[in-house]
Each structure stands twice: as structure tokens, then as C-alpha cells.
Amino acid sequence: KAGVTQTPRYLIKTRGQQVTLSCSPISGHRSVSWYQQTPGQGLQFLFEYFSETQRNKGNFPGRFSGRQFSNSRSEMNVSTLELGDSALYLCASSSWDGSDVEQYFGPGTRLTVT
Amino acid sequence: QQQVKQSPQSLIVQKGGISIINCAYENTAFDYFPWYQQFPGKGPALLIAIRPDVSEKKEGRFTISFNKSAKQFSLHIMDSQPGDSATYFCAAVNTGFQKLVFGTGTRLLVSP
């Protein structure tokens, strides 16, 4: 089985712009979660989608949003970028069938805001 | 109550030695505790995980010890190798919410 894929791998944006990141989960997985990783704050949960519905949300401002498509692929959008949004954005997928709850991470998208 | 405290922040172990990383949590609703290994430039990779009804789980050179009453769990890496040099994160999750709460990470260096 192919792993979690994320595109693009690297992005450089300017303050005030917006950005869309993409994640393709492991085949058969219906749950996709997004995390932000920074040296200062570590790994923080952004939100989780299951069958196109956002089930859980972390403590991030409304500039961070996401969606999930019927094929389980997910996108994350950040509007009005700030310097502090520079981070590694990680996507994790899970089958979430009750007994199997493991989350598998993709390689991440490195976002730099200048 | 959502925090997971991890120690030490960094660790240097000689090749062949035992690496031990500790984590503690407060939220008794957590019911699944995975460990992740992350190499520079890569995403975290699931290493091993445990549920609170088990006190120990071993997979190869990696062992999780779990103390439910103390709300602590630890990762032991036996016969540590230079290839184990990476950052290790403990995590906890209430599987009803699928939201991983991560520790702050331990940077492990195994010297040859």
C-alpha cells in the first residue's frame, strides 16, 4: 500500500497571501488529520475529517480551514498568511474502524512565510 | 489536562546501550498511547503503541512500559544503534476524538 502523500513538499509565500496544501491518505483510510509542527510549539492538532465531515478542531484561528473530498483526499487552506504560520504541516490518515486507530503521517509540507 | 510531559529533552547513549524516554499525562480519558520516531526532513513514523489495559508491549528492540496508576509510560530502546538517532515523540489520544496530543520530543543521539 502506498503511504500518505502530501503536495507540495515545499512552499514559500508572502505575508497576506493564502495557501492550499493537499493530502492523499492511505487507500481505504477515511480519517484525515492535520497537524502543525514548529520548533517552539511542537506538534499541534489542527483538525480532523472523516467521511467529508470535520469531526474535531484544534485551537487555531479561523484562517486555518480544511475540507475532505469523497475520495478521502483532504486539503488545508491558510488565508492571510502571517510570519508565524511558517511550519511543517503534517497530514495523518487512519482507518478509524473502531479497533484500528493508528495514525500514519505523510512527509509534510514545509511552508515558509516571508 | 491535555498536556503530555516528556523527558528528557535530549539523550546521548552509547551504541549497544539502553535508551529510556519517559512521558506522563493527566487526562484519564486517554486510551491509546503511541510513540513516533522522526528523522530530519521526514514525517513522524509510528513506532509502537499501547493501550492502558496492558502494562508492557515489546516489538523487537522497542518496549513500552505503562503504569496506569501513575499515569506514566516510557519507551525503552534496547541495544541502541546509531541508526536510532532521531527525535522521539510520545503521544496520547482519546480514540473517541482522534486528536493526538504530543509530548515535546526527545532528541536521541546514539554514539558509535
Short mmCIF file of C-alpha atoms in Angstrom, two decimals:
data_model
loop_
_atom_site.label_atom_id
_atom_site.label_comp_id
_atom_site.label_asym_id
_atom_site.label_seq_id
_atom_site.Cartn_x
_atom_site.Cartn_y
_atom_site.Cartn_z
CA LYS A 1 0.00 0.00 0.00
CA ALA A 2 1.21 3.47 -0.81
CA GLY A 3 1.72 5.75 2.17
CA VAL A 4 0.30 9.16 2.87
CA THR A 5 1.31 11.68 0.24
CA GLN A 6 1.39 15.43 0.62
CA THR A 7 1.84 18.10 -2.00
CA PRO A 8 3.66 20.32 -2.43
CA ARG A 9 6.61 19.40 -0.29
CA TYR A 10 7.90 22.94 -0.04
CA LEU A 11 6.23 26.32 -0.36
CA ILE A 12 7.40 29.89 0.01
CA LYS A 13 4.69 32.52 0.38
CA THR A 14 4.48 36.17 1.31
CA ARG A 15 2.60 37.61 4.26
CA GLY A 16 -1.04 38.23 3.43
CA GLN A 17 -1.24 35.55 0.76
CA GLN A 18 -3.19 32.36 1.07
CA VAL A 19 -2.06 28.79 0.56
CA THR A 20 -3.66 25.39 -0.07
CA LEU A 21 -1.99 22.15 0.92
CA SER A 22 -3.08 18.74 -0.25
CA CYS A 23 -3.06 15.31 1.36
CA SER A 24 -3.88 11.89 -0.07
CA PRO A 25 -4.44 9.30 2.66
CA ILE A 26 -3.59 5.63 2.60
CA SER A 27 -6.03 3.75 0.40
CA GLY A 28 -9.07 2.72 2.43
CA HIS A 29 -8.49 5.25 5.20
CA ARG A 30 -11.38 7.62 5.77
CA SER A 31 -9.97 9.77 8.58
CA VAL A 32 -7.52 12.55 7.80
CA SER A 33 -5.98 14.77 10.46
CA TRP A 34 -3.76 17.81 10.09
CA TYR A 35 -1.00 18.90 12.44
CA GLN A 36 1.34 21.88 12.58
CA GLN A 37 4.92 21.32 13.71
CA THR A 38 7.14 24.20 14.81
CA PRO A 39 10.31 24.27 16.94
CA GLY A 40 8.59 26.44 19.52
CA GLN A 41 5.16 24.83 19.83
CA GLY A 42 5.95 21.28 18.79
CA LEU A 43 3.23 19.19 17.16
CA GLN A 44 -0.22 20.68 17.42
CA PHE A 45 -3.53 19.33 16.19
CA LEU A 46 -5.36 21.45 13.63
CA PHE A 47 -8.43 19.44 12.64
CA GLU A 48 -9.69 16.02 11.65
CA TYR A 49 -12.03 14.98 8.87
CA PHE A 50 -13.94 11.76 8.47
CA SER A 51 -16.17 11.00 5.51
CA GLU A 52 -16.10 14.64 4.38
CA THR A 53 -17.14 15.98 7.81
CA GLN A 54 -14.96 17.90 10.21
CA ARG A 55 -15.21 15.99 13.47
CA ASN A 56 -12.61 17.69 15.60
CA LYS A 57 -10.88 21.03 15.63
CA GLY A 58 -7.86 22.34 17.49
CA ASN A 59 -7.21 25.80 18.87
CA PHE A 60 -6.23 27.61 15.71
CA PRO A 61 -7.74 30.80 14.29
CA GLY A 62 -10.37 30.70 11.59
CA ARG A 63 -7.73 31.49 8.96
CA PHE A 64 -6.97 27.78 9.06
CA SER A 65 -9.60 25.71 7.31
CA GLY A 66 -9.87 22.41 5.57
CA ARG A 67 -12.07 20.08 3.68
CA GLN A 68 -12.25 16.48 2.63
CA PHE A 69 -13.46 15.08 -0.64
CA SER A 70 -15.49 11.95 -1.35
CA ASN A 71 -12.30 10.04 -2.22
CA SER A 72 -10.94 10.93 1.28
CA ARG A 73 -8.32 13.30 -0.11
CA SER A 74 -8.07 16.41 2.01
CA GLU A 75 -6.98 19.98 1.57
CA MET A 76 -5.95 22.54 4.12
CA ASN A 77 -6.14 26.26 3.47
CA VAL A 78 -4.48 29.09 5.33
CA SER A 79 -5.61 32.60 4.46
CA THR A 80 -3.92 35.92 5.20
CA LEU A 81 -0.61 34.28 5.97
CA GLU A 82 1.45 35.52 8.90
CA LEU A 83 5.15 35.01 9.58
CA GLY A 84 4.22 32.73 12.49
CA ASP A 85 2.50 30.33 10.10
CA SER A 86 5.89 29.14 8.90
CA ALA A 87 5.92 25.49 9.88
CA LEU A 88 5.88 21.90 8.75
CA TYR A 89 2.29 20.90 8.08
CA LEU A 90 1.66 17.22 8.53
CA CYS A 91 -1.24 15.11 7.42
CA ALA A 92 -2.08 11.82 9.09
CA SER A 93 -4.52 9.17 7.95
CA SER A 94 -6.31 6.47 9.86
CA SER A 95 -8.80 3.79 9.02
CA TRP A 96 -10.69 4.55 12.22
CA ASP A 97 -12.69 1.35 12.22
CA GLY A 98 -13.01 1.30 16.00
CA SER A 99 -10.26 -1.23 16.68
CA ASP A 100 -7.64 0.19 14.34
CA VAL A 101 -6.90 3.73 15.43
CA GLU A 102 -3.28 4.13 14.35
CA GLN A 103 -2.47 7.38 12.58
CA TYR A 104 0.12 7.36 9.82
CA PHE A 105 1.86 10.56 8.84
CA GLY A 106 2.91 11.89 5.49
CA PRO A 107 6.25 13.61 4.84
CA GLY A 108 4.76 17.05 5.42
CA THR A 109 4.69 20.34 3.55
CA ARG A 110 7.31 22.85 4.64
CA LEU A 111 5.71 26.30 4.46
CA THR A 112 7.88 29.38 4.71
CA VAL A 113 6.19 32.77 5.00
CA THR A 114 8.34 35.80 4.22
CA GLN B 1 -5.11 18.46 31.44
CA GLN B 2 -4.47 17.93 27.76
CA GLN B 3 -0.71 18.01 28.15
CA VAL B 4 1.70 15.16 27.81
CA LYS B 5 5.02 15.82 29.54
CA GLN B 6 8.08 14.18 28.03
CA SER B 7 11.62 13.86 29.33
CA PRO B 8 14.48 14.13 28.78
CA GLN B 9 14.67 16.78 26.08
CA SER B 10 17.85 15.21 24.70
CA LEU B 11 19.70 12.00 25.31
CA ILE B 12 23.10 10.64 24.34
CA VAL B 13 23.59 6.89 24.56
CA GLN B 14 26.49 4.72 23.52
CA LYS B 15 25.99 2.08 20.87
CA GLY B 16 24.62 -1.05 22.48
CA GLY B 17 23.19 0.81 25.45
CA ILE B 18 19.60 1.25 26.56
CA SER B 19 17.74 4.45 25.72
CA ILE B 20 14.87 5.38 28.04
CA ILE B 21 12.35 8.14 27.38
CA ASN B 22 9.58 8.96 29.82
CA CYS B 23 6.15 10.52 29.45
CA ALA B 24 3.40 11.49 31.85
CA TYR B 25 -0.20 12.51 31.28
CA GLU B 26 -3.09 13.88 33.31
CA ASN B 27 -6.21 13.17 31.27
CA THR B 28 -7.57 9.77 32.26
CA ALA B 29 -9.77 9.79 29.14
CA PHE B 30 -6.69 9.00 27.04
CA ASP B 31 -6.95 5.38 25.94
CA TYR B 32 -4.21 4.90 23.37
CA PHE B 33 -0.54 5.82 23.64
CA PRO B 34 1.66 5.70 20.52
CA TRP B 35 5.32 6.54 20.09
CA TYR B 36 6.61 8.16 16.94
CA GLN B 37 10.11 8.38 15.51
CA GLN B 38 11.03 11.33 13.33
CA PHE B 39 14.13 11.81 11.21
CA PRO B 40 15.09 15.26 9.90
CA GLY B 41 13.03 16.23 6.90
CA LYS B 42 10.56 13.38 7.40
CA GLY B 43 7.15 12.99 8.94
CA PRO B 44 6.75 11.10 12.23
CA ALA B 45 6.67 7.33 11.79
CA LEU B 46 4.60 5.16 14.12
CA LEU B 47 6.96 3.01 16.14
CA ILE B 48 4.91 1.18 18.73
CA ALA B 49 1.70 1.82 20.67
CA ILE B 50 -0.04 0.57 23.78
CA ARG B 51 -3.46 0.63 25.39
CA PRO B 52 -3.84 1.21 29.15
CA ASP B 53 -5.06 -2.33 29.85
CA VAL B 54 -1.57 -3.63 29.09
CA SER B 55 1.47 -2.93 31.28
CA GLU B 56 4.12 -3.72 28.71
CA LYS B 57 4.44 -4.21 24.97
CA LYS B 58 7.55 -5.28 23.13
CA GLU B 59 8.33 -5.13 19.44
CA GLY B 60 11.87 -6.06 18.54
CA ARG B 61 14.27 -3.78 20.38
CA PHE B 62 11.47 -1.36 21.38
CA THR B 63 9.43 -1.77 24.57
CA ILE B 64 6.71 0.38 26.06
CA SER B 65 6.16 0.19 29.81
CA PHE B 66 2.86 1.57 31.04
CA ASN B 67 1.91 2.49 34.61
CA LYS B 68 -1.78 3.35 34.66
CA SER B 69 -1.95 4.31 38.34
CA ALA B 70 0.97 6.73 37.98
CA LYS B 71 -0.25 7.91 34.59
CA GLN B 72 3.19 7.39 33.13
CA PHE B 73 4.61 5.46 30.23
CA SER B 74 8.06 5.03 28.83
CA LEU B 75 9.91 3.84 25.76
CA HIS B 76 12.94 1.60 26.11
CA ILE B 77 15.24 1.05 23.15
CA MET B 78 17.47 -1.92 23.79
CA ASP B 79 20.85 -2.35 22.07
CA SER B 80 20.64 1.21 20.73
CA GLN B 81 22.20 1.73 17.30
CA PRO B 82 23.46 4.85 15.51
CA GLY B 83 20.54 4.43 13.10
CA ASP B 84 18.18 5.02 16.03
CA SER B 85 19.42 8.62 16.28
CA ALA B 86 16.25 10.61 15.75
CA THR B 87 13.64 12.60 17.62
CA TYR B 88 11.09 10.54 19.51
CA PHE B 89 7.63 11.75 20.42
CA CYS B 90 5.22 10.17 22.82
CA ALA B 91 1.56 10.88 22.29
CA ALA B 92 -1.80 10.20 23.84
CA VAL B 93 -5.26 10.15 22.37
CA ASN B 94 -8.82 9.68 23.38
CA THR B 95 -9.83 7.48 20.48
CA GLY B 96 -13.28 8.97 20.57
CA PHE B 97 -11.78 12.18 19.25
CA GLN B 98 -8.81 11.06 17.12
CA LYS B 99 -6.78 14.04 18.32
CA LEU B 100 -3.20 13.13 19.13
CA VAL B 101 -1.66 15.13 21.97
CA PHE B 102 2.09 15.03 21.61
CA GLY B 103 4.93 15.32 24.07
CA THR B 104 7.64 17.85 23.35
CA GLY B 105 10.03 15.32 21.87
CA THR B 106 13.36 13.77 22.82
CA ARG B 107 16.36 14.11 20.57
CA LEU B 108 18.31 10.85 20.80
CA LEU B 109 21.89 10.56 19.67
CA VAL B 110 23.49 7.14 19.70
CA SER B 111 27.25 7.45 19.55
CA PRO B 112 29.19 4.79 17.61
#
